[in-house]
Amino acid sequence: YSIFESAHPTPSYWIRFIQDDSTIYSFGGVSRSNYSSLDSVFSYSFVNHTWSTLSNMSSERYNVGLVHIDEKIYALSGSGTEDGTGYKVEQYDIATDSWTTLIESCPDCNNLENPFGSGFRGDGHSNGGFVDCNGKIYTVSGHSNNPLSLYESEDGINWTTYNSSYNSSTYPYLLSVENKVYIMNGSGG
């Protein structure tokens, strides 16, 4: 069953979607035909029932985290062909169909102080673990071997770390409800 009147332009999986009123946006994924990572971005209008091709992300990524704030969509982390893609942050401007890279890929971030904060693992364990709340972006440490830490950013570049005494979980999911951030699901935490 599909609510779409036309198929997605690129048959793929591990795509990420986000909604803005009567439009949804799809980001990246993995091609079903050759299993390569994708940098493609599309929008689907529920008014016109059509897909549109938009400007590509700067690198191929799948399972990318998405947050929508003030007519901008932040594409955070994910997996892809570039080393260190899990630490990459890009900002998509809906009005101008343009991208700004806020944090470049960081191949050595697991070994160095990384741009999100100590304990954040950009290796895919936090995918799906991004949310906006009160105009800020949140994510969590995404591996059960680390203490649970919450990371907060107003701009996608500068991050503040809030540590807790709890253990983290792998593959957590974040929700924002009534101005609060909730950490749901995951394994091992």
Short mmCIF file of C-alpha atoms in Angstrom, two decimals:
data_model
loop_
_atom_site.label_atom_id
_atom_site.label_comp_id
_atom_site.label_asym_id
_atom_site.label_seq_id
_atom_site.Cartn_x
_atom_site.Cartn_y
_atom_site.Cartn_z
CA TYR A 1 0.00 0.00 0.00
CA SER A 2 1.30 3.47 -0.87
CA ILE A 3 -0.17 6.92 -0.39
CA PHE A 4 2.08 8.14 -3.20
CA GLU A 5 0.66 8.42 -6.68
CA SER A 6 4.11 7.94 -8.21
CA ALA A 7 7.04 5.78 -7.19
CA HIS A 8 10.15 7.19 -5.51
CA PRO A 9 12.57 8.35 -8.26
CA THR A 10 15.40 6.10 -7.04
CA PRO A 11 14.51 2.59 -5.89
CA SER A 12 16.52 2.37 -2.68
CA TYR A 13 16.47 1.51 0.99
CA TRP A 14 17.80 3.08 4.20
CA ILE A 15 16.45 6.41 2.97
CA ARG A 16 15.51 8.95 5.60
CA PHE A 17 12.39 11.12 5.35
CA ILE A 18 11.23 14.29 7.03
CA GLN A 19 8.03 16.29 6.60
CA ASP A 20 7.43 20.02 6.18
CA ASP A 21 3.69 20.74 5.97
CA SER A 22 2.39 19.09 2.77
CA THR A 23 5.85 18.12 1.51
CA ILE A 24 8.11 15.25 2.49
CA TYR A 25 11.81 15.15 1.73
CA SER A 26 13.90 12.02 1.16
CA PHE A 27 17.65 11.97 1.79
CA GLY A 28 20.28 9.52 0.62
CA GLY A 29 19.90 5.79 0.94
CA VAL A 30 21.38 2.77 -0.78
CA SER A 31 20.55 1.96 -4.41
CA ARG A 32 18.66 -1.30 -4.96
CA SER A 33 20.29 -1.74 -8.39
CA ASN A 34 23.99 -1.52 -7.48
CA TYR A 35 24.02 -1.22 -3.66
CA SER A 36 25.92 2.09 -3.73
CA SER A 37 25.34 4.87 -1.22
CA LEU A 38 23.33 7.82 -2.54
CA ASP A 39 23.64 11.58 -2.15
CA SER A 40 20.27 12.28 -3.78
CA VAL A 41 17.53 14.44 -2.27
CA PHE A 42 13.92 14.52 -3.45
CA SER A 43 10.71 16.15 -2.33
CA TYR A 44 7.18 14.84 -2.71
CA SER A 45 4.25 17.24 -2.78
CA PHE A 46 1.02 15.91 -1.33
CA VAL A 47 -0.73 18.78 -3.15
CA ASN A 48 0.54 17.97 -6.68
CA HIS A 49 1.38 14.29 -5.98
CA THR A 50 4.73 14.58 -7.72
CA TRP A 51 8.37 14.03 -6.88
CA SER A 52 10.96 16.77 -7.52
CA THR A 53 14.74 16.39 -7.70
CA LEU A 54 16.59 18.72 -5.34
CA SER A 55 20.26 19.59 -4.81
CA ASN A 56 22.33 16.60 -3.66
CA MET A 57 24.09 16.31 -0.34
CA SER A 58 27.86 16.83 -0.62
CA SER A 59 28.56 13.13 -0.06
CA GLU A 60 26.74 9.81 -0.27
CA ARG A 61 25.05 8.83 2.97
CA TYR A 62 22.37 6.49 4.25
CA ASN A 63 20.56 6.29 7.58
CA VAL A 64 21.22 10.00 7.99
CA GLY A 65 19.68 11.78 10.98
CA LEU A 66 17.31 14.59 10.03
CA VAL A 67 16.03 17.60 11.98
CA HIS A 68 13.82 20.40 10.63
CA ILE A 69 14.16 23.85 12.25
CA ASP A 70 13.13 27.23 10.78
CA GLU A 71 12.92 26.19 7.10
CA LYS A 72 16.27 24.43 7.32
CA ILE A 73 16.83 20.67 7.39
CA TYR A 74 19.93 19.40 9.16
CA ALA A 75 21.42 16.16 7.79
CA LEU A 76 23.50 14.71 10.61
CA SER A 77 25.75 11.68 10.87
CA GLY A 78 24.79 8.56 8.92
CA SER A 79 26.91 6.05 7.07
CA GLY A 80 28.50 6.32 3.67
CA THR A 81 31.55 5.99 1.46
CA GLU A 82 33.55 8.81 3.08
CA ASP A 83 35.57 7.98 6.20
CA GLY A 84 34.13 9.78 9.21
CA THR A 85 30.73 10.40 7.62
CA GLY A 86 29.15 9.69 11.00
CA TYR A 87 30.36 13.08 12.23
CA LYS A 88 29.28 15.11 9.20
CA VAL A 89 26.64 17.86 9.55
CA GLU A 90 25.06 19.64 6.60
CA GLN A 91 22.28 22.21 6.52
CA TYR A 92 19.76 22.27 3.67
CA ASP A 93 17.95 25.55 2.99
CA ILE A 94 14.46 24.71 1.69
CA ALA A 95 13.85 28.16 0.19
CA THR A 96 17.06 28.26 -1.88
CA ASP A 97 17.55 24.51 -2.50
CA SER A 98 21.15 24.84 -1.32
CA TRP A 99 23.49 23.09 1.10
CA THR A 100 26.00 24.37 3.64
CA THR A 101 28.48 21.96 5.22
CA LEU A 102 28.67 22.79 8.93
CA ILE A 103 30.98 19.97 10.05
CA GLU A 104 33.13 18.03 7.58
CA SER A 105 33.60 14.28 7.77
CA CYS A 106 36.07 13.37 10.48
CA PRO A 107 37.94 10.07 9.90
CA ASP A 108 39.81 10.17 13.24
CA CYS A 109 37.01 11.37 15.49
CA ASN A 110 36.66 8.06 17.34
CA ASN A 111 40.27 8.54 18.44
CA LEU A 112 40.26 12.30 18.97
CA GLU A 113 38.10 14.89 20.62
CA ASN A 114 35.20 14.94 18.18
CA PRO A 115 32.98 17.85 17.11
CA PHE A 116 29.86 16.57 18.89
CA GLY A 117 31.50 15.93 22.24
CA SER A 118 33.40 13.27 24.12
CA GLY A 119 31.64 9.91 23.99
CA PHE A 120 29.63 10.54 20.82
CA ARG A 121 30.20 7.76 18.31
CA GLY A 122 29.62 8.64 14.69
CA ASP A 123 29.75 5.02 13.61
CA GLY A 124 26.06 4.50 12.95
CA HIS A 125 25.03 3.64 16.50
CA SER A 126 23.19 6.96 16.90
CA ASN A 127 21.25 6.82 13.61
CA GLY A 128 17.68 7.87 14.24
CA GLY A 129 18.80 9.48 17.46
CA PHE A 130 18.41 13.14 16.47
CA VAL A 131 15.49 15.39 17.35
CA ASP A 132 14.64 19.07 17.59
CA CYS A 133 13.17 20.56 20.74
CA ASN A 134 12.61 24.27 21.29
CA GLY A 135 14.68 25.14 18.21
CA LYS A 136 17.71 23.10 19.30
CA ILE A 137 19.16 19.84 17.96
CA TYR A 138 19.66 16.90 20.31
CA THR A 139 21.38 13.54 20.03
CA VAL A 140 22.76 11.00 22.48
CA SER A 141 25.82 8.84 22.89
CA GLY A 142 24.96 5.84 20.82
CA HIS A 143 26.90 2.91 22.15
CA SER A 144 26.19 0.80 25.21
CA ASN A 145 29.86 0.89 26.29
CA ASN A 146 29.61 4.63 27.06
CA PRO A 147 27.78 6.47 29.79
CA LEU A 148 24.58 8.12 28.57
CA SER A 149 25.31 11.64 27.36
CA LEU A 150 22.95 14.11 25.71
CA TYR A 151 24.39 16.52 23.13
CA GLU A 152 22.69 19.84 22.37
CA SER A 153 23.29 22.38 19.58
CA GLU A 154 21.61 25.58 18.47
CA ASP A 155 23.50 25.78 15.17
CA GLY A 156 24.68 22.26 14.24
CA ILE A 157 28.31 23.33 14.78
CA ASN A 158 28.77 23.98 18.50
CA TRP A 159 27.68 21.18 20.83
CA THR A 160 27.20 21.07 24.61
CA THR A 161 27.48 17.73 26.42
CA TYR A 162 25.26 16.78 29.36
CA ASN A 163 26.48 13.60 31.10
CA SER A 164 24.42 11.26 33.24
CA SER A 165 25.08 8.31 35.50
CA TYR A 166 23.05 5.96 33.25
CA ASN A 167 24.41 3.63 30.57
CA SER A 168 23.75 4.46 26.95
CA SER A 169 22.07 2.11 24.50
CA THR A 170 22.92 1.20 20.93
CA TYR A 171 20.51 2.50 18.25
CA PRO A 172 18.46 4.78 20.51
CA TYR A 173 15.49 6.77 19.24
CA LEU A 174 14.71 10.28 20.47
CA LEU A 175 11.31 11.94 20.72
CA SER A 176 10.39 15.51 21.54
CA VAL A 177 7.09 15.88 23.38
CA GLU A 178 5.85 18.97 25.23
CA ASN A 179 9.28 20.65 25.29
CA LYS A 180 11.07 17.58 26.64
CA VAL A 181 13.42 15.09 24.98
CA TYR A 182 12.81 11.39 25.58
CA ILE A 183 15.27 8.60 24.81
CA MET A 184 13.46 5.48 23.66
CA ASN A 185 14.33 1.94 22.68
CA GLY A 186 17.84 0.82 21.80
CA SER A 187 19.66 -2.24 23.00
CA GLY A 188 22.23 -2.92 25.68
CA GLY A 189 21.68 0.22 27.78
#
